PDB file of C-alpha atoms in Angstrom:
ATOM      1  CA  GLN A   1     -37.415  31.352-147.324  1.00  0.00           C
ATOM      2  CA  PRO A   2     -37.419  31.778-143.552  1.00  0.00           C
ATOM      3  CA  VAL A   3     -40.819  32.490-142.062  1.00  0.00           C
ATOM      4  CA  ASN A   4     -40.912  35.153-139.362  1.00  0.00           C
ATOM      5  CA  LEU A   5     -43.436  34.035-136.798  1.00  0.00           C
ATOM      6  CA  PRO A   6     -44.419  36.634-134.223  1.00  0.00           C
ATOM      7  CA  SER A   7     -43.653  35.725-130.641  1.00  0.00           C
ATOM      8  CA  PRO A   8     -46.803  35.148-128.584  1.00  0.00           C
ATOM      9  CA  ASP A   9     -46.202  38.231-126.430  1.00  0.00           C
ATOM     10  CA  GLN A  10     -45.950  40.593-129.414  1.00  0.00           C
ATOM     11  CA  PRO A  11     -49.206  42.262-130.473  1.00  0.00           C
ATOM     12  CA  GLN A  12     -50.388  41.684-134.016  1.00  0.00           C
ATOM     13  CA  VAL A  13     -50.132  45.222-135.373  1.00  0.00           C
ATOM     14  CA  GLN A  14     -48.133  44.891-138.553  1.00  0.00           C
ATOM     15  CA  GLY A  15     -49.903  46.290-141.536  1.00  0.00           C
ATOM     16  CA  PRO A  16     -48.887  48.255-144.586  1.00  0.00           C
ATOM     17  CA  PRO A  17     -46.643  51.205-143.658  1.00  0.00           C
ATOM     18  CA  VAL A  18     -48.459  54.513-143.431  1.00  0.00           C
ATOM     19  CA  ASP A  19     -47.243  57.572-145.340  1.00  0.00           C
ATOM     20  CA  PRO A  20     -46.694  60.163-142.572  1.00  0.00           C
ATOM     21  CA  SER A  21     -47.977  62.979-144.792  1.00  0.00           C
ATOM     22  CA  SER A  22     -51.293  61.158-145.313  1.00  0.00           C
ATOM     23  CA  ILE A  23     -52.293  61.421-141.639  1.00  0.00           C
ATOM     24  CA  ILE A  24     -51.546  65.117-141.066  1.00  0.00           C
ATOM     25  CA  GLY A  25     -54.714  67.094-140.468  1.00  0.00           C
ATOM     26  CA  ASN A  26     -57.905  67.233-138.433  1.00  0.00           C
ATOM     27  CA  TRP A  27     -59.739  63.932-137.930  1.00  0.00           C
ATOM     28  CA  ARG A  28     -63.052  63.018-136.339  1.00  0.00           C
ATOM     29  CA  ALA A  29     -64.599  59.753-135.194  1.00  0.00           C
ATOM     30  CA  SER A  30     -67.670  58.739-133.216  1.00  0.00           C
ATOM     31  CA  ARG A  31     -69.001  55.671-131.458  1.00  0.00           C
ATOM     32  CA  ASP A  32     -72.509  54.239-131.317  1.00  0.00           C
ATOM     33  CA  ASP A  33     -72.752  55.297-127.644  1.00  0.00           C
ATOM     34  CA  GLY A  34     -72.758  58.963-128.699  1.00  0.00           C
ATOM     35  CA  SER A  35     -69.160  59.733-127.765  1.00  0.00           C
ATOM     36  CA  ASN A  36     -67.043  61.740-130.203  1.00  0.00           C
ATOM     37  CA  PHE A  37     -63.324  61.925-130.820  1.00  0.00           C
ATOM     38  CA  SER A  38     -61.136  64.519-132.486  1.00  0.00           C
ATOM     39  CA  LEU A  39     -57.486  64.002-133.379  1.00  0.00           C
ATOM     40  CA  VAL A  40     -55.327  66.779-134.786  1.00  0.00           C
ATOM     41  CA  LEU A  41     -51.977  65.609-136.199  1.00  0.00           C
ATOM     42  CA  ASN A  42     -49.602  68.447-137.102  1.00  0.00           C
ATOM     43  CA  PRO A  43     -46.581  68.436-139.470  1.00  0.00           C
ATOM     44  CA  ASP A  44     -44.250  69.133-136.498  1.00  0.00           C
ATOM     45  CA  ASN A  45     -45.330  65.794-134.880  1.00  0.00           C
ATOM     46  CA  SER A  46     -47.475  67.512-132.256  1.00  0.00           C
ATOM     47  CA  PHE A  47     -51.039  66.319-131.673  1.00  0.00           C
ATOM     48  CA  THR A  48     -54.209  67.123-129.763  1.00  0.00           C
ATOM     49  CA  TRP A  49     -56.674  64.367-128.808  1.00  0.00           C
ATOM     50  CA  THR A  50     -60.170  65.354-127.673  1.00  0.00           C
ATOM     51  CA  PHE A  51     -62.756  62.940-126.295  1.00  0.00           C
ATOM     52  CA  THR A  52     -66.334  64.106-125.781  1.00  0.00           C
ATOM     53  CA  PRO A  53     -68.548  61.636-123.895  1.00  0.00           C
ATOM     54  CA  LYS A  54     -72.260  61.868-124.719  1.00  0.00           C
ATOM     55  CA  GLN A  55     -73.798  64.946-123.064  1.00  0.00           C
ATOM     56  CA  GLN A  56     -70.582  65.755-121.153  1.00  0.00           C
ATOM     57  CA  PRO A  57     -67.860  68.372-121.584  1.00  0.00           C
ATOM     58  CA  PRO A  58     -64.882  67.469-123.803  1.00  0.00           C
ATOM     59  CA  GLN A  59     -61.621  66.222-122.336  1.00  0.00           C
ATOM     60  CA  SER A  60     -58.409  66.735-124.258  1.00  0.00           C
ATOM     61  CA  PHE A  61     -54.672  66.292-124.046  1.00  0.00           C
ATOM     62  CA  SER A  62     -51.770  67.003-126.327  1.00  0.00           C
ATOM     63  CA  GLY A  63     -48.154  66.048-126.864  1.00  0.00           C
ATOM     64  CA  THR A  64     -46.045  64.609-129.654  1.00  0.00           C
ATOM     65  CA  TYR A  65     -46.543  61.591-131.873  1.00  0.00           C
ATOM     66  CA  SER A  66     -44.279  59.202-133.729  1.00  0.00           C
ATOM     67  CA  LEU A  67     -45.098  56.816-136.546  1.00  0.00           C
ATOM     68  CA  ASP A  68     -43.280  53.510-137.069  1.00  0.00           C
ATOM     69  CA  GLY A  69     -44.657  51.598-140.055  1.00  0.00           C
ATOM     70  CA  ASN A  70     -48.374  51.567-139.294  1.00  0.00           C
ATOM     71  CA  VAL A  71     -48.031  52.008-135.510  1.00  0.00           C
ATOM     72  CA  ILE A  72     -48.589  55.461-134.047  1.00  0.00           C
ATOM     73  CA  ALA A  73     -47.549  56.423-130.523  1.00  0.00           C
ATOM     74  CA  LEU A  74     -49.221  59.465-128.966  1.00  0.00           C
ATOM     75  CA  GLU A  75     -46.947  60.655-126.144  1.00  0.00           C
ATOM     76  CA  ARG A  76     -48.835  62.895-123.728  1.00  0.00           C
ATOM     77  CA  THR A  77     -47.184  66.013-122.365  1.00  0.00           C
ATOM     78  CA  GLY A  78     -46.703  65.198-118.688  1.00  0.00           C
ATOM     79  CA  GLY A  79     -46.525  61.432-119.180  1.00  0.00           C
ATOM     80  CA  GLY A  80     -48.496  58.531-120.530  1.00  0.00           C
ATOM     81  CA  SER A  81     -49.034  57.376-124.067  1.00  0.00           C
ATOM     82  CA  MET A  82     -51.475  55.678-126.392  1.00  0.00           C
ATOM     83  CA  VAL A  83     -50.175  53.265-129.007  1.00  0.00           C
ATOM     84  CA  ALA A  84     -52.376  52.173-131.881  1.00  0.00           C
ATOM     85  CA  ALA A  85     -52.236  50.479-135.253  1.00  0.00           C
ATOM     86  CA  LEU A  86     -53.449  52.497-138.231  1.00  0.00           C
ATOM     87  CA  THR A  87     -55.080  50.626-141.081  1.00  0.00           C
ATOM     88  CA  ARG A  88     -56.802  51.738-144.279  1.00  0.00           C
ATOM     89  CA  ALA A  89     -54.873  55.031-144.087  1.00  0.00           C
ATOM     90  CA  ASP A  90     -55.536  56.341-147.581  1.00  0.00           C
ATOM     91  CA  GLY A  91     -55.470  60.102-147.005  1.00  0.00           C
ATOM     92  CA  SER A  92     -59.233  60.353-146.499  1.00  0.00           C
ATOM     93  CA  GLY A  93     -59.434  58.339-143.297  1.00  0.00           C
ATOM     94  CA  PHE A  94     -58.018  55.536-141.198  1.00  0.00           C
ATOM     95  CA  ASN A  95     -58.887  53.000-138.530  1.00  0.00           C
ATOM     96  CA  PHE A  96     -57.205  53.626-135.147  1.00  0.00           C
ATOM     97  CA  LYS A  97     -57.063  50.499-132.971  1.00  0.00           C
ATOM     98  CA  MET A  98     -55.248  50.453-129.655  1.00  0.00           C
ATOM     99  CA  VAL A  99     -52.410  47.949-129.472  1.00  0.00           C
ATOM    100  CA  GLY A 100     -53.496  45.070-127.250  1.00  0.00           C
ATOM    101  CA  ALA A 101     -57.222  45.673-127.804  1.00  0.00           C
ATOM    102  CA  PRO A 102     -59.345  42.535-128.110  1.00  0.00           C
ATOM    103  CA  ASP A 103     -59.968  41.227-131.633  1.00  0.00           C
ATOM    104  CA  GLU A 104     -63.648  42.167-131.428  1.00  0.00           C
ATOM    105  CA  ASP A 105     -62.776  45.844-130.756  1.00  0.00           C
ATOM    106  CA  PRO A 106     -63.538  47.637-134.046  1.00  0.00           C
ATOM    107  CA  GLY A 107     -61.262  50.572-133.204  1.00  0.00           C
ATOM    108  CA  LEU A 108     -62.166  54.111-134.253  1.00  0.00           C
ATOM    109  CA  ASN A 109     -62.764  55.066-137.864  1.00  0.00           C
ATOM    110  CA  PHE A 110     -61.411  58.583-138.313  1.00  0.00           C
ATOM    111  CA  ALA A 111     -62.365  60.734-141.294  1.00  0.00           C
ATOM    112  CA  ARG A 112     -61.595  64.341-142.250  1.00  0.00           C
TER     113      ARG A 112
END
């Protein structure tokens, strides 16, 4: 059996593949610093991401997303993207961790 070792420059993001239908919907997450996040994933692969820093007005952007295994890419309308690994995606929630984030970064735990 050949063993596939990741190359050192490839991020460790492989996890169980995510069922695309399990992530469609409205999701919310928060951080201990009081900031809140909202992610809306639509069946047509459009999304809206909203970030609300503590005691500040919300900031949001939208675009389209793609899912490859357990890696989601949020492509902003007008340029730029966020790429993250999704884990524990069971239909009721998931962990969203940016690709390349340090190991100690807990990511965001989104729930409906």
